mmCIF file of C-alpha atoms in Angstrom:
data_model
loop_
_atom_site.group_PDB
_atom_site.id
_atom_site.type_symbol
_atom_site.label_atom_id
_atom_site.label_comp_id
_atom_site.label_asym_id
_atom_site.label_seq_id
_atom_site.Cartn_x
_atom_site.Cartn_y
_atom_site.Cartn_z
ATOM 1 C CA MET G 1232 82.579 112.118 95.905
ATOM 2 C CA ILE G 1233 79.627 111.608 95.059
ATOM 3 C CA PHE G 1234 80.008 111.852 90.644
ATOM 4 C CA PHE G 1235 82.475 109.344 90.729
ATOM 5 C CA LYS G 1236 80.549 107.123 92.760
ATOM 6 C CA ASN G 1237 77.434 106.901 90.178
ATOM 7 C CA THR G 1238 79.358 106.572 87.532
ATOM 8 C CA TYR G 1239 81.264 103.992 88.878
ATOM 9 C CA THR G 1240 77.867 102.404 90.103
ATOM 10 C CA ASN G 1241 76.590 102.934 86.056
ATOM 11 C CA LEU G 1242 79.564 101.595 84.200
ATOM 12 C CA ARG G 1243 79.176 98.521 86.470
ATOM 13 C CA ASN G 1244 75.811 97.273 85.738
ATOM 14 C CA TRP G 1245 76.716 98.542 82.486
ATOM 15 C CA VAL G 1246 79.015 95.089 82.036
ATOM 16 C CA GLN G 1247 77.365 93.291 83.567
ATOM 17 C CA ASP G 1248 74.101 93.395 81.126
ATOM 18 C CA THR G 1249 76.623 93.671 78.070
ATOM 19 C CA TYR G 1250 79.644 90.579 78.889
ATOM 20 C CA ALA G 1251 76.611 88.284 81.458
ATOM 21 C CA PHE G 1252 76.397 84.484 80.170
ATOM 22 C CA THR G 1253 73.769 82.304 80.913
ATOM 23 C CA ARG G 1254 74.085 79.049 82.101
ATOM 24 C CA ALA G 1255 73.201 76.978 78.543
ATOM 25 C CA GLU G 1256 75.688 79.903 77.336
ATOM 26 C CA GLN G 1257 78.356 79.092 79.477
ATOM 27 C CA ARG G 1258 78.146 75.671 78.066
ATOM 28 C CA ALA G 1259 78.060 75.790 74.824
ATOM 29 C CA VAL G 1260 81.326 77.994 74.228
ATOM 30 C CA VAL G 1261 82.948 75.506 75.802
ATOM 31 C CA GLY G 1262 81.877 72.870 73.945
ATOM 32 C CA LEU G 1263 83.082 74.978 71.739
ATOM 33 C CA CYS G 1264 85.901 75.984 73.132
ATOM 34 C CA LEU G 1265 87.450 71.463 73.147
ATOM 35 C CA LEU G 1266 86.149 71.625 68.688
ATOM 36 C CA ALA G 1267 88.863 73.908 68.733
ATOM 37 C CA ILE G 1268 90.777 72.330 70.068
ATOM 38 C CA ILE G 1269 90.568 68.981 69.277
ATOM 39 C CA GLY G 1270 90.597 69.899 66.122
ATOM 40 C CA LEU G 1271 93.751 71.814 66.400
ATOM 41 C CA LEU G 1272 95.537 68.172 67.237
ATOM 42 C CA LEU G 1273 93.860 66.642 65.113
ATOM 43 C CA ASN G 1274 95.303 68.692 61.929
ATOM 44 C CA VAL G 1275 99.000 68.201 63.461
ATOM 45 C CA TRP G 1276 98.821 63.752 64.287
ATOM 46 C CA LEU G 1277 97.681 63.784 60.040
ATOM 47 C CA HIS G 1278 100.214 66.520 59.316
ATOM 48 C CA THR G 1279 102.785 64.680 60.850
ATOM 49 C CA CYS G 1280 101.526 61.331 59.184
ATOM 50 C CA ASN G 1281 101.844 63.040 55.359
ATOM 51 C CA VAL G 1282 105.747 64.005 57.251
ATOM 52 C CA GLN G 1283 106.851 60.258 57.241
ATOM 53 C CA SER G 1284 105.193 59.043 54.531
ATOM 54 C CA THR G 1285 106.819 60.579 52.005
ATOM 55 C CA MET G 1286 110.307 59.919 53.946
ATOM 56 C CA PRO G 1287 112.853 58.973 51.588
ATOM 57 C CA LYS G 1288 114.826 56.657 52.134
ATOM 58 C CA LEU G 1289 118.130 56.785 52.857
ATOM 59 C CA ASN G 1290 121.068 56.156 49.486
ATOM 60 C CA ILE G 1291 124.913 55.997 51.550
ATOM 61 C CA SER G 1292 127.634 55.587 48.830
ATOM 62 C CA TYR G 1293 130.228 54.054 50.408
ATOM 63 C CA GLU G 1294 132.908 56.741 49.001
ATOM 64 C CA ALA G 1295 132.331 57.890 52.262
ATOM 65 C CA ILE G 1296 134.310 55.070 53.530
ATOM 66 C CA ASP G 1297 137.940 54.901 53.297
ATOM 67 C CA THR G 1298 139.358 51.866 52.200
ATOM 68 C CA SER G 1299 140.870 50.776 48.496
ATOM 69 C CA TYR G 1300 138.188 47.721 48.331
ATOM 70 C CA TYR G 1301 135.722 49.875 48.437
ATOM 71 C CA LYS G 1302 136.342 53.371 45.856
ATOM 72 C CA ASN G 1303 137.379 50.127 42.794
ATOM 73 C CA HIS G 1304 134.290 48.022 43.561
ATOM 74 C CA LYS G 1305 131.557 51.027 44.572
ATOM 75 C CA ASN G 1306 129.903 50.667 41.439
ATOM 76 C CA ASN G 1307 129.605 47.165 41.854
ATOM 77 C CA TYR G 1308 128.793 47.218 45.867
ATOM 78 C CA THR G 1309 126.117 49.887 46.009
ATOM 79 C CA HIS G 1310 122.590 49.275 47.552
ATOM 80 C CA ASN G 1311 119.932 51.406 49.013
ATOM 81 C CA TYR G 1312 119.676 51.055 53.462
ATOM 82 C CA THR G 1313 116.784 52.636 55.009
ATOM 83 C CA ASN G 1314 117.393 54.343 58.436
ATOM 84 C CA SER G 1315 117.332 50.417 61.168
ATOM 85 C CA TYR G 1316 120.330 49.269 62.268
ATOM 86 C CA ASP G 1317 119.719 45.983 62.526
ATOM 87 C CA GLN G 1318 118.984 45.662 58.585
ATOM 88 C CA ASP G 1319 122.547 47.509 58.224
ATOM 89 C CA GLN G 1320 124.544 44.451 60.379
ATOM 90 C CA ASP G 1321 122.940 41.857 59.302
ATOM 91 C CA ALA G 1322 122.684 43.114 55.663
ATOM 92 C CA THR G 1323 125.935 40.342 52.881
ATOM 93 C CA PRO G 1324 126.020 40.301 49.437
ATOM 94 C CA THR G 1325 124.759 39.379 46.811
ATOM 95 C CA THR G 1326 127.890 36.919 45.616
ATOM 96 C CA VAL G 1327 128.640 33.844 46.267
ATOM 97 C CA LEU G 1328 131.705 33.396 48.706
ATOM 98 C CA ALA G 1329 133.912 32.441 48.088
ATOM 99 C CA PRO G 1330 135.808 29.613 49.744
ATOM 100 C CA MET G 1331 137.148 29.475 53.104
ATOM 101 C CA ASP G 1332 140.801 30.135 54.574
ATOM 102 C CA THR G 1333 142.645 30.182 58.038
ATOM 103 C CA PHE G 1334 143.697 33.837 58.094
ATOM 104 C CA ASN G 1335 144.477 35.876 61.178
ATOM 105 C CA PRO G 1336 141.876 38.835 61.982
ATOM 106 C CA ASN G 1337 144.960 41.628 62.033
ATOM 107 C CA THR G 1338 146.207 40.860 58.800
ATOM 108 C CA ALA G 1339 143.526 40.280 56.713
ATOM 109 C CA ASN G 1340 142.636 42.493 53.799
ATOM 110 C CA ASP G 1341 139.477 43.070 52.264
ATOM 111 C CA ASP G 1342 139.397 41.090 50.154
ATOM 112 C CA PHE G 1343 138.519 37.999 52.096
ATOM 113 C CA TRP G 1344 136.568 40.176 54.585
ATOM 114 C CA LEU G 1345 133.863 41.505 51.887
ATOM 115 C CA LYS G 1346 133.737 37.728 50.179
ATOM 116 C CA GLN G 1347 135.018 35.202 51.924
ATOM 117 C CA ALA G 1348 134.188 36.063 55.802
ATOM 118 C CA GLY G 1349 130.807 37.918 54.532
ATOM 119 C CA ILE G 1350 130.680 40.711 56.042
ATOM 120 C CA SER G 1351 128.619 43.686 54.508
ATOM 121 C CA PRO G 1352 130.276 46.820 52.459
ATOM 122 C CA ARG G 1353 129.437 48.241 55.758
ATOM 123 C CA GLN G 1354 130.547 46.217 58.996
ATOM 124 C CA LEU G 1355 133.953 46.699 57.244
ATOM 125 C CA GLY G 1356 134.042 49.979 57.497
ATOM 126 C CA THR G 1357 133.859 49.955 61.517
ATOM 127 C CA LEU G 1358 135.331 46.801 61.442
ATOM 128 C CA ARG G 1359 138.321 48.709 59.547
ATOM 129 C CA LYS G 1360 137.292 52.332 61.903
ATOM 130 C CA PHE G 1361 137.819 50.317 65.396
ATOM 131 C CA GLN G 1362 141.304 48.864 64.300
ATOM 132 C CA LEU G 1363 142.251 52.639 62.812
ATOM 133 C CA ARG G 1364 142.475 53.664 66.473
ATOM 134 C CA GLY G 1365 145.318 50.894 67.148
ATOM 135 C CA ALA G 1366 143.046 48.241 68.161
ATOM 136 C CA MET G 1367 144.105 45.384 68.063
ATOM 137 C CA PHE G 1368 142.480 41.366 67.970
ATOM 138 C CA TYR G 1369 144.430 39.438 70.582
ATOM 139 C CA ALA G 1370 142.409 36.189 71.048
ATOM 140 C CA GLU G 1371 138.917 34.956 68.916
ATOM 141 C CA LYS G 1372 136.716 36.069 71.725
ATOM 142 C CA ASP G 1373 138.343 39.995 71.102
ATOM 143 C CA VAL G 1374 137.232 39.088 67.065
ATOM 144 C CA GLN G 1375 133.943 37.996 68.830
ATOM 145 C CA LYS G 1376 132.635 40.984 70.857
ATOM 146 C CA CYS G 1377 133.746 43.357 67.833
ATOM 147 C CA TYR G 1378 131.643 45.651 67.011
ATOM 148 C CA ALA G 1379 131.439 45.465 63.577
ATOM 149 C CA ILE G 1380 131.479 41.169 64.180
ATOM 150 C CA ASN G 1381 128.000 40.024 64.201
ATOM 151 C CA GLU G 1382 126.977 36.505 65.856
ATOM 152 C CA LYS G 1383 125.892 34.850 62.347
ATOM 153 C CA THR G 1384 129.567 35.984 60.862
ATOM 154 C CA PHE G 1385 131.470 34.688 64.206
ATOM 155 C CA ALA G 1386 130.141 31.871 63.437
ATOM 156 C CA ARG G 1387 130.952 31.535 59.950
ATOM 157 C CA ILE G 1388 134.723 32.406 60.353
ATOM 158 C CA GLN G 1389 135.396 30.962 63.791
ATOM 159 C CA SER G 1390 137.290 27.678 63.418
ATOM 160 C CA PHE G 1391 139.036 29.658 60.643
ATOM 161 C CA ILE G 1392 140.769 32.078 62.823
ATOM 162 C CA ARG G 1393 144.128 31.648 63.685
ATOM 163 C CA LEU G 1394 146.458 34.430 66.244
ATOM 164 C CA PRO G 1395 149.831 34.189 66.768
ATOM 165 C CA LYS G 1396 150.812 32.832 69.991
ATOM 166 C CA LYS G 1397 152.604 35.123 71.657
ATOM 167 C CA GLU G 1398 155.479 34.841 72.430
ATOM 168 C CA TYR G 1399 157.878 35.989 75.485
ATOM 169 C CA LYS G 1400 162.053 36.765 75.172
ATOM 170 C CA VAL G 1401 164.069 34.913 78.139
ATOM 171 C CA PHE G 1402 166.815 37.499 78.798
ATOM 172 C CA ALA G 1403 169.077 35.568 80.258
ATOM 173 C CA ALA G 1404 170.709 37.412 83.930
ATOM 174 C CA SER G 1405 173.023 39.927 82.880
ATOM 175 C CA TYR G 1406 173.930 40.779 87.090
ATOM 176 C CA THR G 1407 175.786 40.338 89.658
ATOM 177 C CA PRO G 1408 173.492 40.522 92.944
ATOM 178 C CA THR G 1409 175.247 43.035 95.066
ATOM 179 C CA THR G 1410 176.147 41.805 98.468
ATOM 180 C CA TYR G 1411 176.202 44.048 101.230
ATOM 181 C CA GLU G 1412 179.086 43.320 104.458
ATOM 182 C CA THR G 1413 176.684 42.910 107.381
ATOM 183 C CA LYS G 1414 176.865 45.608 110.338
ATOM 184 C CA THR G 1415 178.344 44.496 113.120
ATOM 185 C CA TYR G 1416 177.189 46.691 116.354
ATOM 186 C CA ARG G 1417 179.872 46.768 119.595
ATOM 187 C CA LYS G 1418 177.508 45.631 122.398
ATOM 188 C CA THR G 1419 176.611 47.991 125.615
ATOM 189 C CA GLU G 1420 177.229 46.663 129.125
ATOM 190 C CA ILE G 1421 174.401 48.547 130.890
ATOM 191 C CA ASN G 1422 176.035 48.636 134.295
ATOM 192 C CA GLN G 1423 178.182 50.624 133.084
ATOM 193 C CA ALA G 1424 176.621 52.466 130.653
ATOM 194 C CA ASP G 1425 176.513 56.579 130.716
ATOM 195 C CA THR G 1426 172.736 58.287 129.420
ATOM 196 C CA THR G 1427 175.408 59.224 126.207
ATOM 197 C CA GLU G 1428 175.335 55.243 125.434
ATOM 198 C CA LEU G 1429 172.234 54.413 125.796
ATOM 199 C CA ILE G 1430 171.261 56.674 124.047
ATOM 200 C CA ALA G 1431 172.315 55.257 121.296
ATOM 201 C CA LEU G 1432 170.140 51.896 121.481
ATOM 202 C CA PRO G 1433 167.250 51.468 119.094
ATOM 203 C CA GLY G 1434 164.157 53.445 120.775
ATOM 204 C CA ILE G 1435 166.416 54.867 123.968
ATOM 205 C CA GLY G 1436 166.114 58.197 124.246
ATOM 206 C CA ARG G 1437 167.548 61.457 126.272
ATOM 207 C CA THR G 1438 164.992 60.661 129.207
ATOM 208 C CA LEU G 1439 164.336 57.131 128.846
ATOM 209 C CA ALA G 1440 169.034 56.997 129.383
ATOM 210 C CA ASN G 1441 168.628 58.986 132.732
ATOM 211 C CA ARG G 1442 165.176 56.155 134.120
ATOM 212 C CA ILE G 1443 167.453 53.483 133.016
ATOM 213 C CA VAL G 1444 170.219 55.033 135.613
ATOM 214 C CA LYS G 1445 168.220 56.299 137.907
ATOM 215 C CA TYR G 1446 167.071 53.292 138.326
ATOM 216 C CA ARG G 1447 169.980 50.831 138.154
ATOM 217 C CA ASP G 1448 171.933 53.449 140.797
ATOM 218 C CA ARG G 1449 168.710 52.939 143.433
ATOM 219 C CA LEU G 1450 168.947 48.883 142.866
ATOM 220 C CA GLY G 1451 172.640 48.303 142.517
ATOM 221 C CA GLY G 1452 172.702 47.500 139.233
ATOM 222 C CA PHE G 1453 170.489 44.770 137.034
ATOM 223 C CA VAL G 1454 171.235 41.191 137.938
ATOM 224 C CA ASN G 1455 168.912 40.153 134.741
ATOM 225 C CA THR G 1456 168.143 41.846 131.332
ATOM 226 C CA GLN G 1457 164.409 42.367 132.092
ATOM 227 C CA GLN G 1458 164.458 44.452 135.455
ATOM 228 C CA LEU G 1459 164.817 47.677 131.808
ATOM 229 C CA LEU G 1460 161.299 45.837 131.722
ATOM 230 C CA GLU G 1461 160.923 47.803 135.594
ATOM 231 C CA VAL G 1462 160.950 51.176 133.879
ATOM 232 C CA TYR G 1463 158.420 53.686 133.426
ATOM 233 C CA GLY G 1464 158.380 53.717 129.746
ATOM 234 C CA LEU G 1465 160.062 51.035 128.387
ATOM 235 C CA ASP G 1466 157.839 48.578 127.267
ATOM 236 C CA SER G 1467 158.238 45.557 125.115
ATOM 237 C CA SER G 1468 158.181 47.337 121.708
ATOM 238 C CA LYS G 1469 162.149 49.135 122.663
ATOM 239 C CA TYR G 1470 162.882 45.770 124.218
ATOM 240 C CA ASN G 1471 162.875 43.918 122.120
ATOM 241 C CA LEU G 1472 164.778 46.238 119.719
ATOM 242 C CA MET G 1473 167.557 47.056 122.353
ATOM 243 C CA ILE G 1474 168.519 43.098 123.766
ATOM 244 C CA ASN G 1475 170.503 42.226 120.769
ATOM 245 C CA ARG G 1476 173.301 45.498 121.097
ATOM 246 C CA ILE G 1477 172.970 45.421 125.016
ATOM 247 C CA THR G 1478 175.456 43.138 127.569
ATOM 248 C CA LEU G 1479 175.526 42.237 131.168
ATOM 249 C CA ASP G 1480 177.563 42.167 133.827
ATOM 250 C CA THR G 1481 176.447 41.292 137.193
ATOM 251 C CA TYR G 1482 180.016 41.485 138.704
ATOM 252 C CA PHE G 1483 179.555 44.875 138.770
ATOM 253 C CA VAL G 1484 176.441 45.106 141.158
ATOM 254 C CA SER G 1485 176.322 46.761 144.902
ATOM 255 C CA GLY G 1486 175.101 45.053 147.085
ATOM 256 C CA LEU G 1487 172.421 45.148 150.972
ATOM 257 C CA LEU G 1488 174.392 44.571 153.907
ATOM 258 C CA ILE G 1489 171.294 43.267 155.527
ATOM 259 C CA ASN G 1490 172.943 42.923 159.395
ATOM 260 C CA ASP G 1491 173.836 46.934 158.034
ATOM 261 C CA ILE G 1492 171.006 48.534 157.001
ATOM 262 C CA SER G 1493 168.058 50.068 158.566
ATOM 263 C CA ALA G 1494 164.533 50.486 157.564
ATOM 264 C CA ALA G 1495 165.228 54.447 156.355
ATOM 265 C CA GLU G 1496 167.463 53.221 153.859
ATOM 266 C CA LEU G 1497 166.476 50.194 152.881
ATOM 267 C CA LYS G 1498 163.263 51.330 151.737
ATOM 268 C CA GLN G 1499 164.730 53.179 149.275
ATOM 269 C CA HIS G 1500 165.366 50.037 147.291
ATOM 270 C CA PRO G 1501 162.632 49.531 144.681
ATOM 271 C CA TYR G 1502 161.623 45.536 145.779
ATOM 272 C CA PHE G 1503 161.229 48.016 149.830
ATOM 273 C CA ASP G 1504 158.624 50.462 150.843
ATOM 274 C CA TYR G 1505 158.717 51.723 154.367
ATOM 275 C CA ASN G 1506 156.832 48.532 156.626
ATOM 276 C CA THR G 1507 158.138 45.016 154.422
ATOM 277 C CA ALA G 1508 162.433 47.359 156.028
ATOM 278 C CA ARG G 1509 160.656 48.223 159.209
ATOM 279 C CA ILE G 1510 158.965 44.728 159.661
ATOM 280 C CA ILE G 1511 162.700 43.648 159.082
ATOM 281 C CA ILE G 1512 164.809 45.390 160.879
ATOM 282 C CA MET G 1513 162.354 44.711 163.703
ATOM 283 C CA TYR G 1514 162.360 40.926 164.051
ATOM 284 C CA ARG G 1515 166.135 41.102 163.305
ATOM 285 C CA ASN G 1516 166.497 43.873 166.405
ATOM 286 C CA ALA G 1517 164.340 40.565 168.698
ATOM 287 C CA HIS G 1518 166.686 37.537 166.510
ATOM 288 C CA GLY G 1519 169.687 38.354 165.847
ATOM 289 C CA ARG G 1520 171.686 39.038 162.938
ATOM 290 C CA PHE G 1521 169.765 36.920 160.063
ATOM 291 C CA LYS G 1522 172.457 33.966 159.243
ATOM 292 C CA ASN G 1523 171.720 33.972 155.515
ATOM 293 C CA SER G 1524 169.705 35.360 153.398
ATOM 294 C CA ALA G 1525 166.726 31.870 153.274
ATOM 295 C CA GLU G 1526 165.566 34.313 157.783
ATOM 296 C CA LEU G 1527 164.092 37.130 155.017
ATOM 297 C CA LYS G 1528 161.069 34.554 154.721
ATOM 298 C CA ASN G 1529 160.872 34.445 158.793
ATOM 299 C CA THR G 1530 159.323 37.557 158.324
ATOM 300 C CA ASP G 1531 156.154 37.473 157.339
ATOM 301 C CA VAL G 1532 155.639 40.253 155.117
ATOM 302 C CA ILE G 1533 158.667 38.491 152.323
ATOM 303 C CA SER G 1534 156.844 36.183 149.769
ATOM 304 C CA ASP G 1535 158.820 33.640 147.621
ATOM 305 C CA GLU G 1536 157.905 36.071 144.408
ATOM 306 C CA LEU G 1537 159.518 39.263 146.440
ATOM 307 C CA PHE G 1538 162.677 36.930 147.777
ATOM 308 C CA SER G 1539 163.429 35.967 144.617
ATOM 309 C CA LYS G 1540 164.423 39.771 143.290
ATOM 310 C CA ILE G 1541 165.854 40.908 146.615
ATOM 311 C CA ALA G 1542 168.441 37.523 147.131
ATOM 312 C CA PRO G 1543 170.664 37.908 144.402
ATOM 313 C CA TYR G 1544 170.972 42.506 146.710
ATOM 314 C CA ILE G 1545 171.494 41.069 150.130
ATOM 315 C CA ARG G 1546 174.353 40.683 152.071
ATOM 316 C CA ILE G 1547 175.165 38.420 154.782
#
């Protein structure tokens, strides 16, 4: 164990003595590294500049453009182009342009575009590719938007553009309007209708039909159609759906024999609660039989609004 410890100590001291640097030596090493890096970067930059300066210009042959004019006249219109797009767009033939004639840009041939419109062969190639995709010019603004036509060219040709007006065919009426027979419905008399007849009405299901019949029986019959809105679950929307399909006959309405009825029987009517029925019977017992229905107001429990509702049911 002591042997290994001494060996490790001796080895560590040897490494420190052999590879230790003074502060001055450390600065010198750092400086040399920086100079090496700067030299490497400078060499790369000089190599790049040399490659760009010796790059040859791009020679474009119009054999690649599939138009008949380029194939027949490529020797007359061969130019050297750089890889600058702006120079290509503004390039124009050196020949003198022929006088302009009116033209349809959808049907104009290559000779027109090159010799009269004055666009470059490169622009013409772009235009033909645009048209080969099925594009059409319908208005002057469409020509202006074309990628192959720059502002200078459009200003020169704008006044000569002639596009046919779009024609719309007028088709005469060749059919006779279909007439539909108005369907008529037999109206339902709600004071005699059973649940089956009520279910046939729009908006009325089995549950609502049963409620209508039960409420009608408690009333003794409906005296106006507005009373249907008093049925639980029958709102104005359902009422409006069925109103044109119903009729009302008050002949079948049964009345309340007010001079013979008991308080227990009277409170069964939807318009009377137990307290109102009890007071009416007490008043009748104290003052004698009612001579007319208006006397019910003397009980002080019958308001004008309530009286208007119960009056059709009162029988003296």
